[in-house]
Short mmCIF file of C-alpha atoms and ligand atoms in Angstrom, two decimals:
data_model
loop_
_atom_site.label_atom_id
_atom_site.label_comp_id
_atom_site.label_asym_id
_atom_site.label_seq_id
_atom_site.Cartn_x
_atom_site.Cartn_y
_atom_site.Cartn_z
CA MET A 589 -123.64 -104.51 70.90
CA PRO A 590 -120.36 -103.23 72.47
CA SER A 591 -118.62 -100.03 70.98
CA VAL A 592 -114.94 -100.16 70.08
CA HIS A 593 -112.53 -97.24 69.82
CA ILE A 594 -109.17 -98.00 67.78
CA LYS A 595 -106.17 -95.47 68.49
CA THR A 596 -103.34 -96.12 65.83
CA TYR A 597 -99.63 -95.36 66.00
CA GLY A 598 -97.06 -95.50 63.19
CA CYS A 599 -97.40 -95.87 59.66
CA GLN A 600 -100.01 -95.89 56.75
CA MET A 601 -100.01 -99.55 56.92
CA ASN A 602 -101.15 -99.48 60.51
CA GLU A 603 -103.66 -96.83 59.82
CA ARG A 604 -105.18 -99.19 57.08
CA ASP A 605 -104.90 -102.11 59.32
CA SER A 606 -106.87 -100.20 61.79
CA GLU A 607 -109.38 -99.28 59.30
CA ALA A 608 -110.00 -102.91 58.01
CA VAL A 609 -110.47 -104.04 61.68
CA ALA A 610 -112.88 -101.34 62.36
CA ALA A 611 -114.73 -102.09 59.41
CA GLN A 612 -114.83 -105.98 60.34
CA LEU A 613 -116.21 -105.26 63.70
CA VAL A 614 -118.84 -102.88 61.88
CA ALA A 615 -119.91 -105.60 59.76
CA LYS A 616 -120.36 -107.82 63.24
CA GLY A 617 -122.52 -105.65 64.72
CA TYR A 618 -120.09 -103.55 66.90
CA THR A 619 -120.55 -99.67 66.71
CA LEU A 620 -117.49 -97.32 66.70
CA ALA A 621 -117.27 -95.22 69.53
CA ALA A 622 -116.65 -91.42 69.15
CA SER A 623 -113.86 -91.39 71.86
CA GLU A 624 -112.17 -93.99 74.26
CA ALA A 625 -114.09 -92.30 77.14
CA VAL A 626 -117.32 -93.82 75.90
CA ALA A 627 -115.72 -97.20 74.22
CA ASP A 628 -116.50 -100.79 75.64
CA VAL A 629 -113.25 -101.86 73.80
CA ILE A 630 -110.19 -99.81 73.36
CA LEU A 631 -107.52 -100.88 70.99
CA LEU A 632 -103.90 -99.59 70.55
CA ASN A 633 -102.62 -100.40 67.13
CA THR A 634 -99.11 -100.28 67.81
CA CYS A 635 -95.57 -99.21 66.18
CA SER A 636 -92.25 -100.82 67.14
CA VAL A 637 -90.03 -98.97 64.58
CA ARG A 638 -88.55 -96.68 67.20
CA ASP A 639 -88.21 -97.04 71.09
CA ALA A 640 -90.44 -93.75 71.42
CA ALA A 641 -93.29 -95.19 69.62
CA GLU A 642 -93.36 -98.34 71.72
CA GLN A 643 -93.11 -96.49 75.04
CA LYS A 644 -95.71 -93.98 73.91
CA ALA A 645 -98.27 -96.71 73.48
CA ILE A 646 -97.12 -98.74 76.91
CA GLY A 647 -97.86 -95.35 78.75
CA LYS A 648 -101.05 -94.89 77.08
CA MET A 649 -102.25 -98.10 78.16
CA GLN A 650 -100.68 -97.84 81.82
CA ASN A 651 -103.21 -94.69 81.75
CA LEU A 652 -106.18 -96.57 80.27
CA ALA A 653 -105.81 -98.93 82.95
CA ALA A 654 -105.36 -96.65 85.71
CA GLU A 655 -108.27 -94.36 84.51
CA VAL A 656 -110.66 -95.55 82.51
CA ARG A 657 -110.53 -99.35 83.71
CA ARG A 658 -111.07 -98.11 87.48
CA ASN A 659 -114.04 -96.52 86.56
CA ARG A 660 -115.63 -98.88 84.21
CA PRO A 661 -114.03 -102.41 85.12
CA GLY A 662 -115.95 -104.08 82.24
CA VAL A 663 -113.80 -102.32 79.51
CA VAL A 664 -111.89 -104.58 77.10
CA LEU A 665 -108.19 -103.21 76.58
CA GLY A 666 -105.85 -104.79 73.86
CA PHE A 667 -102.66 -104.19 71.99
CA MET A 668 -102.64 -105.03 68.24
CA GLY A 669 -100.08 -104.70 65.52
CA CYS A 670 -96.12 -104.80 65.59
CA MET A 671 -95.64 -104.20 69.16
CA ALA A 672 -97.92 -106.90 69.92
CA GLN A 673 -96.43 -109.06 67.39
CA SER A 674 -92.94 -108.49 68.99
CA ARG A 675 -93.70 -108.80 72.48
CA GLY A 676 -96.64 -110.81 72.80
CA ARG A 677 -97.59 -112.39 76.24
CA GLN A 678 -95.05 -110.60 77.81
CA LEU A 679 -97.35 -107.35 77.38
CA ILE A 680 -100.12 -109.07 79.68
CA ASP A 681 -97.27 -110.20 82.10
CA THR A 682 -95.97 -106.58 82.64
CA LEU A 683 -99.66 -104.66 82.24
CA PRO A 684 -102.12 -107.49 83.65
CA ASP A 685 -104.92 -105.00 82.74
CA VAL A 686 -104.60 -106.01 78.95
CA ASP A 687 -107.12 -108.53 77.65
CA LEU A 688 -105.99 -109.08 74.10
CA VAL A 689 -102.78 -109.14 72.23
CA ILE A 690 -103.05 -109.40 68.37
CA GLY A 691 -100.30 -109.82 66.21
CA THR A 692 -99.75 -108.76 62.47
CA GLN A 693 -101.04 -111.58 60.77
CA LYS A 694 -104.12 -111.82 63.10
CA PHE A 695 -105.99 -108.69 62.75
CA HIS A 696 -108.96 -110.27 60.90
CA ARG A 697 -109.59 -112.32 64.22
CA THR A 698 -110.12 -109.54 66.41
CA ALA A 699 -113.77 -109.46 66.08
CA ASP A 700 -114.00 -113.33 67.00
CA TYR A 701 -111.90 -112.98 69.83
CA LEU A 702 -113.95 -110.10 71.31
CA ASP A 703 -117.04 -112.19 70.81
CA ASP A 704 -115.42 -114.89 72.76
CA ILE A 705 -114.32 -112.34 75.68
CA PHE A 706 -117.79 -110.89 75.72
CA ALA A 707 -119.42 -114.09 75.72
CA GLY A 708 -117.14 -115.33 78.66
CA LYS A 709 -115.66 -118.04 76.90
CA ARG A 710 -112.33 -116.77 77.21
CA ASP A 711 -110.57 -114.24 79.72
CA LYS A 712 -107.24 -113.41 77.93
CA VAL A 713 -106.27 -113.99 74.31
CA VAL A 714 -102.77 -113.71 72.71
CA ASP A 715 -102.54 -114.54 69.19
CA THR A 716 -99.34 -113.66 67.53
CA GLY A 717 -98.85 -116.90 65.15
CA GLU A 718 -98.33 -116.86 61.29
CA GLU A 719 -101.33 -117.46 58.95
CA GLN A 720 -101.06 -118.30 55.52
CA GLY A 721 -103.15 -115.82 53.43
CA SER A 722 -103.41 -113.22 56.30
CA GLU A 723 -101.86 -110.83 53.55
CA ALA A 724 -105.29 -110.72 51.63
CA ALA A 725 -107.06 -110.31 55.14
CA ILE A 726 -106.74 -106.56 55.00
CA LYS A 727 -109.74 -105.63 52.44
CA GLU A 728 -112.56 -104.01 54.30
CA HIS A 729 -113.02 -100.18 54.12
CA ILE A 730 -114.84 -97.65 56.06
CA LEU A 731 -115.51 -94.78 53.64
CA ASN A 732 -118.10 -92.21 54.91
CA GLY A 733 -121.02 -93.02 52.97
CA SER A 734 -122.03 -91.18 49.87
CA GLY A 735 -122.86 -87.90 51.77
CA PRO A 736 -120.92 -84.73 51.79
CA GLU A 737 -118.32 -86.33 54.06
CA LYS A 738 -117.54 -89.27 51.61
CA SER A 739 -113.78 -90.13 51.31
CA VAL A 740 -112.04 -89.30 48.35
CA THR A 741 -108.99 -91.28 48.69
CA ALA A 742 -108.14 -94.50 50.16
CA TYR A 743 -105.25 -97.00 50.93
CA VAL A 744 -105.25 -100.37 49.51
CA SER A 745 -102.80 -103.09 51.20
CA ILE A 746 -101.05 -105.04 48.28
CA MET A 747 -98.67 -107.09 50.33
CA GLN A 748 -97.22 -107.80 53.63
CA GLY A 749 -93.76 -108.23 55.42
CA CYS A 750 -90.32 -107.63 54.20
CA ASN A 751 -87.19 -109.65 53.44
CA GLN A 752 -84.71 -106.92 52.97
CA TYR A 753 -83.34 -107.21 56.62
CA CYS A 754 -81.93 -103.58 56.91
CA THR A 755 -79.68 -103.94 59.79
CA PHE A 756 -81.54 -101.24 61.84
CA CYS A 757 -85.04 -102.45 61.22
CA ILE A 758 -87.37 -104.34 63.28
CA VAL A 759 -90.01 -104.90 60.57
CA PRO A 760 -89.15 -108.09 59.00
CA TYR A 761 -89.53 -109.51 62.61
CA THR A 762 -93.02 -107.60 63.17
CA ARG A 763 -94.43 -108.10 60.09
CA GLY A 764 -92.74 -111.50 58.52
CA GLN A 765 -91.80 -112.46 55.28
CA GLU A 766 -92.86 -110.66 52.11
CA ARG A 767 -96.44 -112.13 50.87
CA SER A 768 -98.46 -110.53 48.27
CA ARG A 769 -101.93 -110.64 47.27
CA ASP A 770 -102.99 -111.47 43.67
CA ILE A 771 -103.30 -108.88 41.04
CA ALA A 772 -107.05 -109.50 40.53
CA GLY A 773 -107.88 -109.31 44.39
CA VAL A 774 -106.23 -105.86 44.57
CA VAL A 775 -107.83 -104.67 41.29
CA ALA A 776 -111.48 -105.81 42.49
CA GLU A 777 -111.09 -103.99 45.86
CA CYS A 778 -109.89 -100.88 44.16
CA ARG A 779 -112.76 -101.25 41.69
CA GLU A 780 -115.01 -101.18 44.58
CA LEU A 781 -113.48 -98.39 46.08
CA VAL A 782 -113.79 -96.21 42.96
CA ALA A 783 -117.48 -97.18 42.64
CA ARG A 784 -118.01 -96.00 46.26
CA GLY A 785 -116.64 -92.59 45.23
CA VAL A 786 -112.93 -93.01 45.92
CA ARG A 787 -110.95 -90.78 43.17
CA GLU A 788 -107.32 -91.71 44.32
CA ILE A 789 -106.00 -94.91 45.69
CA THR A 790 -102.47 -95.20 47.32
CA LEU A 791 -101.09 -98.83 47.08
CA LEU A 792 -99.28 -99.80 50.32
CA GLY A 793 -96.77 -102.28 51.36
CA GLN A 794 -93.36 -102.50 53.54
CA ILE A 795 -91.69 -102.44 50.26
CA VAL A 796 -94.33 -102.08 47.27
CA THR A 797 -91.51 -102.61 44.58
CA SER A 798 -91.07 -106.06 45.90
CA TYR A 799 -94.74 -106.80 45.26
CA GLY A 800 -95.26 -110.35 43.83
CA ARG A 801 -91.77 -110.99 42.99
CA ARG A 802 -92.01 -114.50 43.71
CA GLU A 803 -95.50 -115.42 43.01
CA ILE A 804 -96.06 -113.23 39.76
CA PRO A 805 -93.48 -113.94 36.67
CA VAL A 806 -92.08 -111.08 35.17
CA LYS A 807 -93.96 -110.14 31.71
CA ASP A 808 -92.53 -108.44 28.60
CA GLY A 809 -89.91 -106.90 31.01
CA ARG A 810 -92.23 -105.79 33.20
CA SER A 811 -92.03 -106.58 37.03
CA ALA A 812 -95.15 -107.78 38.94
CA PHE A 813 -95.45 -104.39 40.46
CA VAL A 814 -95.64 -102.58 37.21
CA GLN A 815 -98.09 -105.05 35.92
CA LEU A 816 -100.40 -104.26 39.05
CA LEU A 817 -99.89 -100.51 38.22
CA GLU A 818 -101.10 -101.10 34.72
CA ALA A 819 -104.15 -103.25 36.13
CA VAL A 820 -105.20 -100.57 38.47
CA HIS A 821 -104.73 -97.85 35.91
CA GLU A 822 -107.37 -99.36 33.57
CA ILE A 823 -110.04 -98.74 36.29
CA GLU A 824 -112.42 -96.25 35.09
CA GLY A 825 -113.32 -93.25 37.15
CA LEU A 826 -110.09 -93.47 39.15
CA GLU A 827 -107.98 -90.28 38.76
CA ARG A 828 -104.75 -90.93 40.54
CA ILE A 829 -102.66 -93.74 41.70
CA ARG A 830 -99.95 -93.17 44.31
CA PHE A 831 -97.86 -95.98 46.32
CA THR A 832 -95.74 -96.21 49.25
CA SER A 833 -93.14 -97.15 50.07
CA PRO A 834 -90.89 -98.53 47.27
CA HIS A 835 -87.38 -99.10 47.78
CA PRO A 836 -84.69 -97.56 45.67
CA LYS A 837 -83.70 -101.10 44.81
CA GLY A 838 -87.03 -101.64 43.04
CA TYR A 839 -86.80 -98.90 40.75
CA GLY A 840 -86.14 -100.79 37.70
CA ASP A 841 -86.53 -99.17 34.08
CA ASP A 842 -89.59 -100.55 33.76
CA LEU A 843 -91.20 -98.43 36.57
CA VAL A 844 -89.50 -95.37 35.61
CA GLU A 845 -90.92 -95.81 32.16
CA ALA A 846 -94.26 -96.54 33.57
CA TYR A 847 -94.38 -92.74 34.82
CA GLY A 848 -94.14 -91.74 31.14
CA ARG A 849 -96.83 -93.92 30.20
CA LEU A 850 -99.53 -94.19 32.80
CA PRO A 851 -101.17 -90.61 33.33
CA LYS A 852 -102.94 -91.41 36.74
CA LEU A 853 -99.53 -92.34 38.20
CA VAL A 854 -98.87 -89.11 39.83
CA GLU A 855 -95.51 -87.30 39.98
CA SER A 856 -94.69 -87.95 43.32
CA ALA A 857 -92.16 -90.78 44.89
CA HIS A 858 -91.11 -91.51 48.56
CA LEU A 859 -87.84 -92.92 48.38
CA PRO A 860 -86.16 -93.61 51.72
CA VAL A 861 -82.50 -92.94 51.32
CA GLN A 862 -81.34 -93.38 55.23
CA SER A 863 -78.06 -91.92 54.23
CA GLY A 864 -75.66 -90.31 51.79
CA SER A 865 -72.53 -92.21 52.58
CA ASP A 866 -71.86 -95.55 50.90
CA ARG A 867 -69.90 -96.68 53.76
CA LEU A 868 -73.09 -96.51 56.07
CA LEU A 869 -75.43 -97.91 53.06
CA LYS A 870 -73.57 -101.05 53.29
CA LEU A 871 -73.59 -101.26 57.02
CA MET A 872 -77.22 -100.67 56.99
CA HIS A 873 -77.65 -103.49 54.09
CA ARG A 874 -79.70 -101.03 52.01
CA GLY A 875 -78.46 -102.69 48.69
CA TYR A 876 -77.66 -99.55 46.81
CA THR A 877 -74.91 -96.96 46.58
CA ARG A 878 -75.40 -93.08 46.80
CA ALA A 879 -74.42 -93.15 42.97
CA ARG A 880 -77.41 -95.45 42.16
CA TYR A 881 -79.65 -93.37 44.34
CA LEU A 882 -79.05 -90.38 42.42
CA ASP A 883 -79.07 -91.96 38.99
CA ILE A 884 -82.69 -93.04 39.96
CA ILE A 885 -83.56 -89.53 40.82
CA GLU A 886 -82.28 -88.23 37.54
CA LYS A 887 -84.02 -90.76 35.72
CA LEU A 888 -87.40 -90.13 37.20
CA ARG A 889 -86.95 -86.35 36.68
CA ARG A 890 -85.93 -86.97 33.07
CA VAL A 891 -89.60 -88.72 32.88
CA ARG A 892 -91.50 -86.25 34.77
CA PRO A 893 -89.45 -83.29 35.63
CA GLN A 894 -92.12 -81.90 38.42
CA MET A 895 -91.51 -85.03 40.15
CA GLY A 896 -92.05 -84.36 44.12
CA ILE A 897 -89.43 -86.27 46.06
CA THR A 898 -89.38 -87.24 49.79
CA THR A 899 -87.22 -89.56 51.57
CA ASP A 900 -86.44 -91.14 55.16
CA ILE A 901 -83.07 -90.39 56.78
CA ILE A 902 -81.68 -91.80 60.05
CA ALA A 903 -79.23 -89.60 61.76
CA GLY A 904 -76.98 -91.21 64.15
CA PHE A 905 -76.60 -94.80 63.07
CA PRO A 906 -73.74 -96.51 64.93
CA GLY A 907 -70.55 -95.74 63.61
CA GLU A 908 -71.57 -92.66 61.68
CA THR A 909 -68.57 -90.16 61.54
CA GLU A 910 -68.95 -86.44 61.10
CA LEU A 911 -67.77 -87.31 57.44
CA ASP A 912 -70.37 -89.73 56.96
CA PHE A 913 -73.09 -87.32 58.20
CA GLU A 914 -71.72 -84.38 55.73
CA GLU A 915 -72.46 -86.65 52.79
CA THR A 916 -76.06 -87.15 53.87
CA LEU A 917 -76.19 -83.50 54.16
CA SER A 918 -74.72 -83.11 50.51
CA LEU A 919 -76.88 -85.51 49.20
CA ALA A 920 -79.88 -83.61 50.58
CA ARG A 921 -78.81 -80.57 48.92
CA GLU A 922 -77.94 -82.60 45.61
CA VAL A 923 -81.27 -84.13 45.39
CA GLU A 924 -83.27 -81.17 46.73
CA PHE A 925 -85.93 -83.31 48.49
CA ASP A 926 -89.27 -81.83 48.85
CA ASN A 927 -89.43 -83.06 52.50
CA ALA A 928 -87.62 -85.75 54.43
CA TYR A 929 -88.64 -87.35 57.62
CA ILE A 930 -85.56 -87.60 59.79
CA PHE A 931 -85.30 -89.98 62.78
CA LYS A 932 -82.68 -90.39 65.42
CA TYR A 933 -81.16 -93.91 65.40
CA SER A 934 -82.77 -96.27 67.82
CA PRO A 935 -81.40 -99.68 68.74
CA ARG A 936 -84.13 -102.51 68.25
CA LYS A 937 -84.53 -105.66 69.74
CA ASP A 938 -83.00 -108.79 67.73
CA THR A 939 -81.59 -106.16 64.99
CA PRO A 940 -77.88 -106.56 63.85
CA ALA A 941 -77.05 -102.82 64.22
CA ALA A 942 -78.12 -102.51 67.81
CA ALA A 943 -75.17 -104.71 68.51
CA MET A 944 -72.78 -102.74 66.31
CA PRO A 945 -69.82 -100.91 67.66
CA GLY A 946 -69.74 -97.31 67.72
CA GLN A 947 -73.14 -96.59 69.16
CA LEU A 948 -73.65 -92.70 69.60
CA PRO A 949 -74.41 -90.72 72.33
CA GLN A 950 -78.03 -89.10 72.15
CA GLU A 951 -76.55 -85.71 72.14
CA VAL A 952 -74.89 -86.51 68.88
CA LYS A 953 -78.08 -87.99 67.46
CA GLU A 954 -80.05 -84.82 68.50
CA GLU A 955 -77.31 -82.48 67.23
CA ARG A 956 -77.15 -83.97 63.67
CA ASN A 957 -81.12 -84.58 63.89
CA ALA A 958 -81.35 -80.99 64.11
CA ARG A 959 -78.84 -79.79 61.70
CA LEU A 960 -80.55 -81.94 59.13
CA LEU A 961 -84.04 -80.95 59.86
CA GLN A 962 -82.73 -77.20 59.38
CA LEU A 963 -81.28 -78.08 55.95
CA ILE A 964 -84.41 -79.96 54.81
CA ASN A 965 -86.44 -77.16 56.02
CA GLU A 966 -84.49 -74.58 53.83
CA ILE A 967 -84.43 -76.77 51.04
CA GLY A 968 -88.18 -77.45 51.23
CA ALA A 969 -89.00 -74.13 51.68
CA ARG A 970 -87.07 -73.14 48.38
CA ARG A 971 -88.96 -75.77 46.52
CA TYR A 972 -92.39 -74.90 47.67
CA ASP A 973 -91.65 -71.03 47.07
CA ARG A 974 -91.13 -72.11 43.32
CA TYR A 975 -94.88 -72.96 43.30
CA VAL A 976 -96.04 -69.39 43.98
CA GLY A 977 -97.45 -67.78 40.83
CA THR A 978 -98.10 -71.07 39.09
CA ARG A 979 -101.27 -72.96 38.45
CA ALA A 980 -101.58 -76.51 40.03
CA GLU A 981 -103.93 -79.21 39.60
CA ILE A 982 -105.58 -80.67 43.09
CA LEU A 983 -107.92 -83.23 44.05
CA VAL A 984 -109.92 -81.74 46.71
CA GLU A 985 -110.02 -84.03 49.94
CA GLY A 986 -112.16 -81.86 52.14
CA PRO A 987 -111.99 -79.47 54.85
CA SER A 988 -108.45 -78.13 56.00
CA LYS A 989 -107.18 -80.00 59.22
CA LYS A 990 -106.19 -76.66 60.57
CA ASN A 991 -108.86 -74.24 59.35
CA SER A 992 -112.31 -76.23 58.82
CA ALA A 993 -113.69 -72.90 56.89
CA ARG A 994 -111.07 -73.77 54.10
CA MET A 995 -110.67 -76.69 51.91
CA MET A 996 -107.68 -78.62 51.02
CA GLY A 997 -106.47 -80.66 48.28
CA ARG A 998 -103.20 -82.19 47.04
CA THR A 999 -101.16 -81.65 44.11
CA ARG A 1000 -100.21 -84.45 42.05
CA THR A 1001 -96.68 -83.76 43.64
CA ASN A 1002 -98.21 -84.63 47.10
CA LYS A 1003 -98.41 -80.91 48.03
CA ILE A 1004 -100.86 -80.02 50.40
CA VAL A 1005 -102.86 -76.71 48.80
CA VAL A 1006 -105.39 -75.12 51.20
CA PHE A 1007 -107.82 -72.61 49.65
CA ASP A 1008 -111.12 -71.01 50.04
CA GLY A 1009 -113.72 -73.30 48.92
CA ALA A 1010 -117.02 -75.16 49.45
CA GLY A 1011 -117.95 -78.61 50.37
CA ARG A 1012 -119.23 -79.24 46.66
CA HIS A 1013 -115.59 -79.19 45.67
CA ARG A 1014 -114.68 -82.45 47.46
CA GLY A 1015 -113.86 -84.90 45.27
CA GLN A 1016 -113.11 -82.54 42.36
CA ILE A 1017 -109.75 -82.31 40.37
CA MET A 1018 -109.54 -78.58 39.96
CA ASP A 1019 -106.97 -76.03 39.12
CA VAL A 1020 -105.66 -73.60 41.83
CA ARG A 1021 -103.45 -70.57 41.40
CA ILE A 1022 -100.81 -70.57 44.10
CA ASN A 1023 -100.33 -67.55 45.61
CA ARG A 1024 -98.32 -68.10 48.89
CA ALA A 1025 -96.21 -70.78 50.48
CA GLY A 1026 -96.01 -71.80 54.10
CA SER A 1027 -94.33 -74.56 55.98
CA PHE A 1028 -94.80 -77.40 53.97
CA THR A 1029 -98.11 -76.00 52.78
CA LEU A 1030 -99.29 -74.12 49.75
CA TYR A 1031 -102.22 -71.40 49.65
CA GLY A 1032 -104.11 -70.89 46.52
CA ASP A 1033 -107.40 -69.53 44.81
CA PRO A 1034 -109.46 -71.64 42.24
CA ALA A 1035 -108.15 -70.32 39.05
CA ILE A 1036 -110.41 -68.63 36.99
CA LEU A 1037 -110.62 -70.46 33.69
CA ASN A 1038 -109.82 -68.59 30.50
CA LEU A 1039 -111.99 -70.01 28.27
CA GLU A 1040 -111.09 -68.81 24.64
N1 5AD B 1945 -84.09 -96.21 64.36
C1 5AD B 1945 -84.56 -94.85 63.56
N2 5AD B 1945 -85.25 -95.19 62.56
C2 5AD B 1945 -85.70 -96.18 61.93
N3 5AD B 1945 -86.39 -96.27 60.88
C3 5AD B 1945 -86.43 -97.72 60.87
N4 5AD B 1945 -85.87 -98.45 61.94
C4 5AD B 1945 -85.30 -97.17 62.62
C5 5AD B 1945 -84.51 -97.44 63.99
N5 5AD B 1945 -84.12 -98.53 64.49
C6 5AD B 1945 -86.68 -95.43 59.99
C7 5AD B 1945 -86.46 -95.59 58.64
C8 5AD B 1945 -87.40 -96.32 57.92
C9 5AD B 1945 -88.55 -95.20 58.69
C10 5AD B 1945 -89.82 -95.85 58.28
O1 5AD B 1945 -88.54 -95.37 60.07
O2 5AD B 1945 -85.91 -94.28 58.15
O3 5AD B 1945 -87.48 -95.62 56.55
#
């Protein structure tokens, strides 16, 4: 059977989709190639959220066509995911070496289409249609068996799409309308993962806090998302629950209160703010004000004082004045984010912001991006420094990426901790003493337990 290599661009949802496609292909008898150099099928799972991400994938495909294809004409080349969805057939028109274009509701068809291509039944395939039920088609996992490499953490996709229509964002057009899986299906998947050795699950969706809004009624004042958290929390053997990304407008009191009640729900929230200026938040169609955002942060820290808070911020949205930008800087200081992902505004096809007046020159975006980055690094360093000398509970995930002789785990607040450990620590929850903080990384030693 042919071997497949999938290269993933973009967010955790994309990583999860790639994993599910790989698992579906393996189930059909395909093998996973160690690298693209030896693969019979090369699939690029793409991102459209900024132009740079699209250009990267297009450049990569041009290289594959010129290098891999020339030496091995039989190699099948394909695009999947968000850019495949938004550009469709046009990708084959401009890159005629591409055989396969699979949209965001058709991942699960990949194996059938490849079978058809290898059987000579089809030459090129473009499928970017909508498909009812596709939100429940991302279920299969590749866990690294039960040996020393076994996976400790897993992503579970609970919904697809987005109805928020932020004016800068292409996602509602690439991922479609919000559709949620049912609670029983998500819980069954999580249960199986735990049975296979997973100890931490991250629930994924474009806006997880909108989970089940239309399908599952509010019960005893608890939203569908909180009901799902409660159901997953029941799973014995599961140690930690994370989710990403929520939307600030979805942080109702029921969710804040859940942090106080569900110990497996870790003290960590990635809460994209995008801007600190009310004027811009309105132009962005975010649905909250600066005051409301700050109020949520305060409530979360009241329930869980250690709460790790990260965010996404856009620098240089159309019409952003120096004053607007300073409000973003002051919000970052006020919240004291543990970390933030900062993006230069990138106009996206068919989005309202791309046609707004006041598009800013690249130099302004870059200058603001750099200032914000410096501030976020300063604040982050202070927050990480506070861990030095303390004890933290980590879940050990495996060897450190930078130095495979050391092990790494994560605190409940989502900080990476590197320490001298051994393979047997993998999957363990353990206490470490933090003795140093580096750039967004903590270094520690296993704590000697004082058994009195
Ligand atoms: N330009 C720059 N950044 C963007 N994001 C989304 N759309 C754009 C865009 N057009 C950022 C937002 C979002 C993150 C995933 O990507 O900050 O939260």
